[in-house]
Short mmCIF file of C-alpha atoms and ligand atoms in Angstrom, two decimals:
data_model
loop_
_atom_site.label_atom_id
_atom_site.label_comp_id
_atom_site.label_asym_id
_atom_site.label_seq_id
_atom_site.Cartn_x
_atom_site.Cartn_y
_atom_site.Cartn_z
CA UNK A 1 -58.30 -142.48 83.68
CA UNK A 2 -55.52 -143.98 81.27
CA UNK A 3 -56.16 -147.82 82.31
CA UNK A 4 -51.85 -148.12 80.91
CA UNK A 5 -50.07 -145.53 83.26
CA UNK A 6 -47.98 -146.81 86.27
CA UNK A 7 -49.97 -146.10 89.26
CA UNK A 8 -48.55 -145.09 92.62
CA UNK A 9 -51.42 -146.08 94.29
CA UNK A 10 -50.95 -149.84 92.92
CA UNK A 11 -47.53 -149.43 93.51
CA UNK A 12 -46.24 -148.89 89.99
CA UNK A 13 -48.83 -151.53 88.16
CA UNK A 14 -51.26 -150.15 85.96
CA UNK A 15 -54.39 -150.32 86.44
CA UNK A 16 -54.34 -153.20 83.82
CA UNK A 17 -51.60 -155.19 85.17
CA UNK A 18 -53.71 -154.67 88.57
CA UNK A 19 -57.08 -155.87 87.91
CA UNK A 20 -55.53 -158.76 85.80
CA UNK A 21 -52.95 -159.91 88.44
CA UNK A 22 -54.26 -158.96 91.56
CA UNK A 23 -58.00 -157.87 91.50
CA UNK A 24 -60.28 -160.86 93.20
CA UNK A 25 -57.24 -162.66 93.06
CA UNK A 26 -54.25 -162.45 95.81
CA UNK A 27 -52.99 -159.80 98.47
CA UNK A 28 -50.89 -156.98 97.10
CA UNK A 29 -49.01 -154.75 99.54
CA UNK A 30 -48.18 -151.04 98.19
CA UNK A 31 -45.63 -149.37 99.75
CA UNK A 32 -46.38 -146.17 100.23
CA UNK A 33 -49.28 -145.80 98.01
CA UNK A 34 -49.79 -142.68 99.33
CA UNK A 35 -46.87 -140.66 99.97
CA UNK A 36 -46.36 -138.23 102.60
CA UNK A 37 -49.99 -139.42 103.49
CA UNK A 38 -51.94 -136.27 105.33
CA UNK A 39 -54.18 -138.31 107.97
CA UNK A 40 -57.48 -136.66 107.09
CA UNK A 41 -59.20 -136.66 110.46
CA UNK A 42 -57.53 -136.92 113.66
CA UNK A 43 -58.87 -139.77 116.42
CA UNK A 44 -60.43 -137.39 118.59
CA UNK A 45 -62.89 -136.19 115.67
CA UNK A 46 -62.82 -140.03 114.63
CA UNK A 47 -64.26 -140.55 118.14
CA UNK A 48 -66.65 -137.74 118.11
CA UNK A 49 -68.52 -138.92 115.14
CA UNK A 50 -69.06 -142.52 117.17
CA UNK A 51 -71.34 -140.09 119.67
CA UNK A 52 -73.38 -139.36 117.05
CA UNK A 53 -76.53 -140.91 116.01
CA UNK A 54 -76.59 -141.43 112.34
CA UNK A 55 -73.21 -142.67 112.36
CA UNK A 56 -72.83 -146.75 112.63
CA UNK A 57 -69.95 -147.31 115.08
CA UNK A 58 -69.21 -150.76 117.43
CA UNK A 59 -65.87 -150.91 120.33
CA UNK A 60 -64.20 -153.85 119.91
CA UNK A 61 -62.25 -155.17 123.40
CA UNK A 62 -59.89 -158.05 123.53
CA UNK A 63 -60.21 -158.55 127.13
CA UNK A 64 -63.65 -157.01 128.33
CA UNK A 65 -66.69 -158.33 129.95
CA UNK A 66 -66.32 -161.28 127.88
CA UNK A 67 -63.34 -162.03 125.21
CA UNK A 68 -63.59 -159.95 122.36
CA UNK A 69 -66.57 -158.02 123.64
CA UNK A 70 -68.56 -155.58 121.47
CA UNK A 71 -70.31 -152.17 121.84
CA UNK A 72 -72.29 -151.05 119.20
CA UNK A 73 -72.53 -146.96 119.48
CA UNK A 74 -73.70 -144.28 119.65
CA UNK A 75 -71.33 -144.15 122.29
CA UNK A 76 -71.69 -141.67 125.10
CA UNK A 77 -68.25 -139.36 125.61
CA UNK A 78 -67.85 -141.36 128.91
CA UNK A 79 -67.18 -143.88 127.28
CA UNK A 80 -63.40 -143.36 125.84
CA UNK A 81 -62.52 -142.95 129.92
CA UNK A 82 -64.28 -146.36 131.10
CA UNK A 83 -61.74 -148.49 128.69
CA UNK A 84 -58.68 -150.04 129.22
CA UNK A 85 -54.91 -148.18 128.16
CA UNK A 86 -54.40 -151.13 125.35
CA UNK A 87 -56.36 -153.79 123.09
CA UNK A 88 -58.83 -151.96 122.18
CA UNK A 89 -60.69 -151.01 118.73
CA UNK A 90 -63.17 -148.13 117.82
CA UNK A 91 -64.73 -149.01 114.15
CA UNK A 92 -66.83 -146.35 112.31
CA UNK A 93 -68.35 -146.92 108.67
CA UNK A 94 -68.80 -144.93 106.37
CA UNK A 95 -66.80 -142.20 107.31
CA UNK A 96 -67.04 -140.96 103.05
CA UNK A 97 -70.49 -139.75 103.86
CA UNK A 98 -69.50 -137.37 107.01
CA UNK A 99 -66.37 -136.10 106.21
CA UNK A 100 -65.28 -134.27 102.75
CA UNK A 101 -62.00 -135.33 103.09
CA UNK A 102 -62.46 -138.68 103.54
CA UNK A 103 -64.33 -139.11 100.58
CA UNK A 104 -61.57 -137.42 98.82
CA UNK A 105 -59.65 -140.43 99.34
CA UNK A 106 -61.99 -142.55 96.77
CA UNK A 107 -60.79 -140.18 93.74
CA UNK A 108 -57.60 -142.20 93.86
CA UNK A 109 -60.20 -145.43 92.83
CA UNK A 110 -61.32 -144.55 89.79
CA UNK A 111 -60.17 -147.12 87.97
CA UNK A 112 -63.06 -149.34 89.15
CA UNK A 113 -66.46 -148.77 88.87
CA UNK A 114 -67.71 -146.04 91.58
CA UNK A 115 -70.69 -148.27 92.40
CA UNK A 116 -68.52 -151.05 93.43
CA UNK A 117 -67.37 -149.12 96.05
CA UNK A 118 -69.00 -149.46 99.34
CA UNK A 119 -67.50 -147.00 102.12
CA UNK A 120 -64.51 -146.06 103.49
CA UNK A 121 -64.72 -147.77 107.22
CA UNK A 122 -62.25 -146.33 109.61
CA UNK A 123 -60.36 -148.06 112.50
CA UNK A 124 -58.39 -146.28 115.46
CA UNK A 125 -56.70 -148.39 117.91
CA UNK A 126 -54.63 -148.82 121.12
CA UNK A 127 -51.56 -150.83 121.08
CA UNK A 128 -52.23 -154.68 120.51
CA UNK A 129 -56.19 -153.55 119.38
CA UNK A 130 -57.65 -155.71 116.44
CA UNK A 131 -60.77 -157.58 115.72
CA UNK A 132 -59.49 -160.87 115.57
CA UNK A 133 -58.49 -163.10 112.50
CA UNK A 134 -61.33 -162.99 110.13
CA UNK A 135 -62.15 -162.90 106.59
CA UNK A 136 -64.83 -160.72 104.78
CA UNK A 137 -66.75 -161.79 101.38
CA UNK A 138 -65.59 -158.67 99.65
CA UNK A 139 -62.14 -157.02 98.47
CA UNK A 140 -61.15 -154.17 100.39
CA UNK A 141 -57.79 -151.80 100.49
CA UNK A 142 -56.67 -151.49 103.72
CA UNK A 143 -54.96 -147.68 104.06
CA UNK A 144 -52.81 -146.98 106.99
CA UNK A 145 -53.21 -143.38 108.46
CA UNK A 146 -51.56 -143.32 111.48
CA UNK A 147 -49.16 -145.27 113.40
CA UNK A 148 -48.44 -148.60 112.74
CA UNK A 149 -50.58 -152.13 112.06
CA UNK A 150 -49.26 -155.35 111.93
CA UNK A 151 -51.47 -157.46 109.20
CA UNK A 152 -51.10 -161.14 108.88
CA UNK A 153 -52.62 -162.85 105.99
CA UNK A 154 -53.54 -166.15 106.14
CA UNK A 155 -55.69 -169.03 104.70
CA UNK A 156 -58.62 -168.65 101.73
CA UNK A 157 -61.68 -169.80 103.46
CA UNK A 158 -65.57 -169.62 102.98
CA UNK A 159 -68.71 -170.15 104.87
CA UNK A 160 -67.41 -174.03 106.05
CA UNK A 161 -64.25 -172.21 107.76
CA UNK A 162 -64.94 -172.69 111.41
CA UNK A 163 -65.42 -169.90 113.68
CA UNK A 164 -65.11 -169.41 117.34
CA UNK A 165 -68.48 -169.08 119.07
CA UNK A 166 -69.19 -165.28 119.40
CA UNK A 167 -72.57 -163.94 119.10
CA UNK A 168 -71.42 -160.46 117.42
CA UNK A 169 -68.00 -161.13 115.56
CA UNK A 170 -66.95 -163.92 112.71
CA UNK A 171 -63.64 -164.90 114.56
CA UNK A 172 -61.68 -167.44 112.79
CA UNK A 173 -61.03 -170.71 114.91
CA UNK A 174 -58.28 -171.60 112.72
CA UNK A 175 -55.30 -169.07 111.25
CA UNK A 176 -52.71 -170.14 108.77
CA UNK A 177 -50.10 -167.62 108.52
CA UNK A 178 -48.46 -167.27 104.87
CA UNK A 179 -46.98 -163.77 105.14
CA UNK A 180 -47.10 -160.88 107.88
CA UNK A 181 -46.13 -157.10 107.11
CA UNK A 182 -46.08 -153.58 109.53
CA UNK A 183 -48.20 -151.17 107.48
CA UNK A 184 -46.74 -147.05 107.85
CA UNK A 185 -48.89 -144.49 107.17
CA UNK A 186 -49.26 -143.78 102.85
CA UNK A 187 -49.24 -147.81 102.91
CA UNK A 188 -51.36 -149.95 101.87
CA UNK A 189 -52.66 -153.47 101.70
CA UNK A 190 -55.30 -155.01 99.24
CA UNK A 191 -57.15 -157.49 99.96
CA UNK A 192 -59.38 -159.95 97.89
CA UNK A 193 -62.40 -161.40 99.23
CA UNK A 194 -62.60 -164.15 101.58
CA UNK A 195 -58.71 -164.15 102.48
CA UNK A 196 -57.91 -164.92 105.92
CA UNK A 197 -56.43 -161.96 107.90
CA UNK A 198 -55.75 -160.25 111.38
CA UNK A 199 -54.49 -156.61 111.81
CA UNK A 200 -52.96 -155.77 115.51
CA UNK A 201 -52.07 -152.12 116.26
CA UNK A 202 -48.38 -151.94 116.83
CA UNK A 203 -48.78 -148.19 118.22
CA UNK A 204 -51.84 -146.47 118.55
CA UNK A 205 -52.76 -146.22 114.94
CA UNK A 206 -55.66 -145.87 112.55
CA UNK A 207 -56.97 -147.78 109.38
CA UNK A 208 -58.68 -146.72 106.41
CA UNK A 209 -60.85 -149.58 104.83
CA UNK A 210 -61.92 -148.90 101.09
CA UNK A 211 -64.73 -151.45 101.33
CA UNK A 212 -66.34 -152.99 98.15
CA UNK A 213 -69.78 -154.15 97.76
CA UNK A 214 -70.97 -157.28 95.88
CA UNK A 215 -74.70 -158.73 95.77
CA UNK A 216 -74.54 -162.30 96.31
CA UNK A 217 -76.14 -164.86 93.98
CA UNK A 218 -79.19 -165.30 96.45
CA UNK A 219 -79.70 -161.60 96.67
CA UNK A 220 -79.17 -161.00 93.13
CA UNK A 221 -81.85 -163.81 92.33
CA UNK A 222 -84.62 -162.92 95.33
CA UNK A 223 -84.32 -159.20 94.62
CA UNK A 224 -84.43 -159.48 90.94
CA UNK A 225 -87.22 -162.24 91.27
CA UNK A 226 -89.02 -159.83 93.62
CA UNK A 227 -88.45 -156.43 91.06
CA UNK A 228 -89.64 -158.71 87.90
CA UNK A 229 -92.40 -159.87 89.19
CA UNK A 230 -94.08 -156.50 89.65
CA UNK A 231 -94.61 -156.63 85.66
CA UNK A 232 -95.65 -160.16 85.41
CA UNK A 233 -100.05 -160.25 84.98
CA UNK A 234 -101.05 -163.34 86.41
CA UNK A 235 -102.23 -164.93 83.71
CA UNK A 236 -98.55 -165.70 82.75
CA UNK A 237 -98.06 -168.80 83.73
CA UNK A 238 -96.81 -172.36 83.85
CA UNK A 239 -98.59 -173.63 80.43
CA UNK A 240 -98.67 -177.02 78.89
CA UNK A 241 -100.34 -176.72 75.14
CA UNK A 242 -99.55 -179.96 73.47
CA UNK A 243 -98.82 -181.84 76.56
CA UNK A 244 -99.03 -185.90 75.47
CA UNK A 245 -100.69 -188.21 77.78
CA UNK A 246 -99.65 -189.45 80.85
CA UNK A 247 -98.88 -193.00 81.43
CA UNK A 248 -98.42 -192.78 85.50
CA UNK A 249 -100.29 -190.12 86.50
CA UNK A 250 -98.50 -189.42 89.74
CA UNK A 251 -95.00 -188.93 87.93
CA UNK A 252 -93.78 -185.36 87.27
CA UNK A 253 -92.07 -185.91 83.94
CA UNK A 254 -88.81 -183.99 82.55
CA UNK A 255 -90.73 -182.15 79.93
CA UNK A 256 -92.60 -180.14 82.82
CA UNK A 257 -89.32 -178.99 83.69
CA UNK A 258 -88.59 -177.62 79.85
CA UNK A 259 -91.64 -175.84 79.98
CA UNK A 260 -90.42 -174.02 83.66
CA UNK A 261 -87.03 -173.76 82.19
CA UNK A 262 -88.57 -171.68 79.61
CA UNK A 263 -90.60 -169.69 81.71
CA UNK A 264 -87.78 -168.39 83.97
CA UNK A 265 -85.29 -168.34 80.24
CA UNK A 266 -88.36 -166.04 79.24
CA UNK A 267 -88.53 -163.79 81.78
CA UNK A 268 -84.73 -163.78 83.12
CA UNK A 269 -83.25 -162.53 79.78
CA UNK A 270 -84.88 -159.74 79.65
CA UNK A 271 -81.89 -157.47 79.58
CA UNK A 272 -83.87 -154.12 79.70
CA UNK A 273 -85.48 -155.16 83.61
CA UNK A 274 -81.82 -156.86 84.25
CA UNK A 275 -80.36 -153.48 84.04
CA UNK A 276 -83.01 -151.40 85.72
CA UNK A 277 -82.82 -153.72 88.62
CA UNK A 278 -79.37 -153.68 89.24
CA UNK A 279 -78.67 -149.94 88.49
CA UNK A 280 -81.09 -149.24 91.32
CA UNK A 281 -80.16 -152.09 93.24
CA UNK A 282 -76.13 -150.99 93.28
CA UNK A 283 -76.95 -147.48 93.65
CA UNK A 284 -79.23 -148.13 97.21
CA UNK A 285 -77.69 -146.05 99.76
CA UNK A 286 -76.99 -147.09 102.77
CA UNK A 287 -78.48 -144.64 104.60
CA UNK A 288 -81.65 -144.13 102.80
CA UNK A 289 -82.89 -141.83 105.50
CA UNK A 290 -79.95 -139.35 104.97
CA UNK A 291 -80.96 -138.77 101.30
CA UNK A 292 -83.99 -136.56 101.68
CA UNK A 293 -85.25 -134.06 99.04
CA UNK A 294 -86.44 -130.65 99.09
CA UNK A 295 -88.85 -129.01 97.03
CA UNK A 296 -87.78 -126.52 94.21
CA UNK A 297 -89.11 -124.77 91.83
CA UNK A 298 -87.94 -124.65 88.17
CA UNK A 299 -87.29 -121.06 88.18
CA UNK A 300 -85.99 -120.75 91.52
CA UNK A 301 -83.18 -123.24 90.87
CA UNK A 302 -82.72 -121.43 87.47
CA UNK A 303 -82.41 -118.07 89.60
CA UNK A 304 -80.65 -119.67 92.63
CA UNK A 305 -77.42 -120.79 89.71
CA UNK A 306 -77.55 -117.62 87.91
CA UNK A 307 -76.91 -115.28 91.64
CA UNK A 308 -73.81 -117.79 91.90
CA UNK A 309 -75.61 -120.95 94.13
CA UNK A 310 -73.74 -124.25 93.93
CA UNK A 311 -75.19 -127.78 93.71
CA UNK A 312 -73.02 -130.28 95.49
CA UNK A 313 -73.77 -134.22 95.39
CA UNK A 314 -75.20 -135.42 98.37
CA UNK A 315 -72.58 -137.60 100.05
CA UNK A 316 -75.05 -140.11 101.01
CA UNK A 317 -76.50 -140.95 97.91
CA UNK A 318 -75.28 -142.89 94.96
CA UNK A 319 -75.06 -142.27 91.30
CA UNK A 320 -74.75 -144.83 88.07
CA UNK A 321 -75.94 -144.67 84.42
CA UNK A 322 -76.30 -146.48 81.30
CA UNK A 323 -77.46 -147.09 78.13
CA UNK A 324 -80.43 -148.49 76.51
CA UNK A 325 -80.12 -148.42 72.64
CA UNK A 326 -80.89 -144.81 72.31
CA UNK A 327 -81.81 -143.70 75.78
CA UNK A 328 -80.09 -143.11 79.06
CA UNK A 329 -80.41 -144.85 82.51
CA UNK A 330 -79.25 -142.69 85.35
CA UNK A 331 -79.56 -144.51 88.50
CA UNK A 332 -79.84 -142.34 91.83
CA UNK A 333 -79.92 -143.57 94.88
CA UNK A 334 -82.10 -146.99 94.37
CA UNK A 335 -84.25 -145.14 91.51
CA UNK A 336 -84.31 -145.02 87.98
CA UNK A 337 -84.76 -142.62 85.07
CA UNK A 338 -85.12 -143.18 81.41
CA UNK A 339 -83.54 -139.97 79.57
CA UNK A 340 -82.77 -139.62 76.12
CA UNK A 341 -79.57 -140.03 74.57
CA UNK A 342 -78.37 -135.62 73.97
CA UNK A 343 -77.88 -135.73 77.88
CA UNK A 344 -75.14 -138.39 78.18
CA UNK A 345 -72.49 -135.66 78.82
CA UNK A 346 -74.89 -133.67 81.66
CA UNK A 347 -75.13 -137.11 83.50
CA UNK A 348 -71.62 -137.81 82.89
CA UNK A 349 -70.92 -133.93 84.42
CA UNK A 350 -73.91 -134.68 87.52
CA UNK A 351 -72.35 -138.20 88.83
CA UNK A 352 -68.81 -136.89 88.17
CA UNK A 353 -68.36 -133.33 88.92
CA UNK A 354 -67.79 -131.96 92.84
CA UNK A 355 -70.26 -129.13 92.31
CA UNK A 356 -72.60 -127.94 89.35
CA UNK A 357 -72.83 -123.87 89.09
CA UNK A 358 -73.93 -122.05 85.97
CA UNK A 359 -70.32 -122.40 84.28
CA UNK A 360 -70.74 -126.09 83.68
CA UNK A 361 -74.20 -126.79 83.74
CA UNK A 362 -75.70 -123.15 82.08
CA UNK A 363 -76.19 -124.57 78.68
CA UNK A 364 -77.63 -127.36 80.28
CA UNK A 365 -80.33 -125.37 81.82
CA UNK A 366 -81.30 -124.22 78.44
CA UNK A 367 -82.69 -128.28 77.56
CA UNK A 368 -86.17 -128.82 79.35
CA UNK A 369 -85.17 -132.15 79.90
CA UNK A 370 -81.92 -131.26 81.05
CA UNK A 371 -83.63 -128.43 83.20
CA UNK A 372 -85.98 -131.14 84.65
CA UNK A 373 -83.76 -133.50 85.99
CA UNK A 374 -81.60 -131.26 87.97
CA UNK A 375 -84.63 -130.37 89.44
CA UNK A 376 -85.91 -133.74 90.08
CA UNK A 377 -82.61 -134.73 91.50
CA UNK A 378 -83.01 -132.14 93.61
CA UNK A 379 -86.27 -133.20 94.84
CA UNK A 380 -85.02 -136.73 95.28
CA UNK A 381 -81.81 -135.79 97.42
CA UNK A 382 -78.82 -136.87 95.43
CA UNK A 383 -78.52 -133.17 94.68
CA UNK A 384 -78.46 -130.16 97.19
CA UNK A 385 -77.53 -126.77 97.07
CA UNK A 386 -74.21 -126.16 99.38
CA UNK A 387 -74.27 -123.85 102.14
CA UNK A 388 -72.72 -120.88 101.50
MN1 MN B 401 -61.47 -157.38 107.47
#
């Protein structure tokens, strides 16, 4: 994508002017964004994928059992008749993964990196339903699909902002209102990470939250602590050649913490392990269980694309790559392969294309290394033959 060409979707900005002005900056809201939006799936189906199991749904109601009381799902299809008329919320996550369509929707993002993304979340509520005024530690474009939404947006805050005491939501005690704006459907509202905010469902309406995801420094330095260390022998460690002698014996001097400074300088800048890490850590899906392989056979998959079978990307997994010097990273789901360089365009083609049939991946199939990944990736689960 042409990072200089107005954008619709950003409301006329390129995606320059965008991610300079706006991106993990300040609220932007797009008037019709998308136009003559076509609500992809309807709240009945919305509400029939909160019944089933793989699919992480919660009820949100204003004025339950308790204030603001939550149901995490499955739900049962009693349920929908047991709640009140208004004031009511039904979240589901990840929506991409289960319906085509949905994830359809993330095409129009391609100006930022696809691992980035996290899920599309949707929302469907009664008149008056929200989940209180909040803030979330990650950006998020907030798609109206139906109805209306009222969205006020408020104060920055951060982990010190108090909350009210609620054992399941992170309700803001305090809400300072700078602007307020009734979302249509095709509009949309983006958001940039830890910005105060409250949506309330002027009519029964539903949401669409483009959700991004973001290690934090902690998680970034325990899981990247905890990959490194696999390759560390135990001999390596804390070493003081040289040292001078002591003259309190008791006192831990500065130069102890040169040599540790060193040791982690050593180890941390090792920009090979750096990668690896975070290619599989930004590529872990988040249902790991939904990305299961099948075993194939080199000449069966060869057969299966040459009778016409199509490879399709399975929605649950996630795909990155990169390069190191001469070779290839592709990142799939959480793992990683080392490839060399002749098959940057085939893993440009397998995280990019919608489906991989003997037109675009035949010559492909002619490389043995080529030939051997599909069929790893196959084996793996970020690839599947579609059902005819
Ligand atoms: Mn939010």
């Amino acid at each position: 994508m042409k990072s200089d060409t107005p954008l619709q979707l950003l409301g006329g900005l390129t995606a320059q002017e965008f991610l300079r002005d706006y991106w993990q900056k300040k609220p932007l809201l797009i008037r019709q964004a998308f136009t003559d939006f076509d609500n992809p799936i309807s709240p009945d189906e919305l509400a029939g994928l909160s019944l089933e199991e793989e699919v992480e749904s919660r009820i949100v109601i204003e004025n339950g059992e308790r204030p603001w009381e939550m149901r995490r799902g499955p739900f049962a299809e009693d349920t929908y008749s047991s709640l009140p008329e208004t004031e009511w919320t039904l979240l589901v996550q990840a929506v991409d993964q289960f319906v085509p369509e949905v994830a359809a929707l993330l095409e129009s993002f391609r100006f930022l990196p696809s691992w980035r993304i996290d899920d599309v979340m949707i929302s469907y509520a009664t008149p008056g339903g929200g989940v209180g005024p909040h803030f979330d530690n990650y950006d998020v474009f907030l798609l109206q699909g139906h109805g209306k939404r009222n969205w006020k947006v408020g104060q920055m805050c951060n982990s010190d902002s108090p909350l009210i005491e609620h054992s399941d939501l992170r309700i803001l005690a305090d809400f300072e209102q700078a602007e307020e704006w009734v979302l249509e459907p095709g509009d949309m509202l983006y958001l940039p990470p830890r910005i105060a905010h409250c949506g309330v469902a002027v009519d029964e309406c539903m949401t669409y939250s483009v959700g991004f995801r973001a290690p934090s420094a902690a998680e970034v330095l325990t899981h990247f602590t905890d990959f490194l260390s696999q390759f560390l022998p135990d001999e390596d460690r804390y070493s003081d050649a040289d040292a001078k002698p002591v003259s309190d014996p008791h006192q831990i001097q500065h130069d102890a913490l040169d040599r540790l400074k060193g040791l982690l300088a050593e180890h941390m800048s090792d920009e090979r392990l750096l990668l690896t890490w975070f290619g599989q850590f930004m590529t872990e899906p988040r249902y790991p269980e939904l990305v299961a392989g099948s075993e194939v056979e080199e000449e069966d998959l060869l057969g299966g694309l040459e009778d016409g079978a199509v490879l399709i990307r399975n929605p649950s997994a996630r795909l990155a790559w990169s390069e190191v010097d001469d070779d290839l990273l592709l990142f799939a789901s959480g793992q990683s392969r080392l490839l060399p360089g002749h098959l940057r365009d085939l893993l440009k083609l397998i995280c990019a294309a919608d489906a991989l049939h003997i037109d675009n991946l035949g010559p492909w199939l002619q490389d043995e290394n080529g030939r051997m990944l599909v069929c790893e990736l196959i084996k793996q689960g970020s690839l599947g033959f579609a059902d005819e």
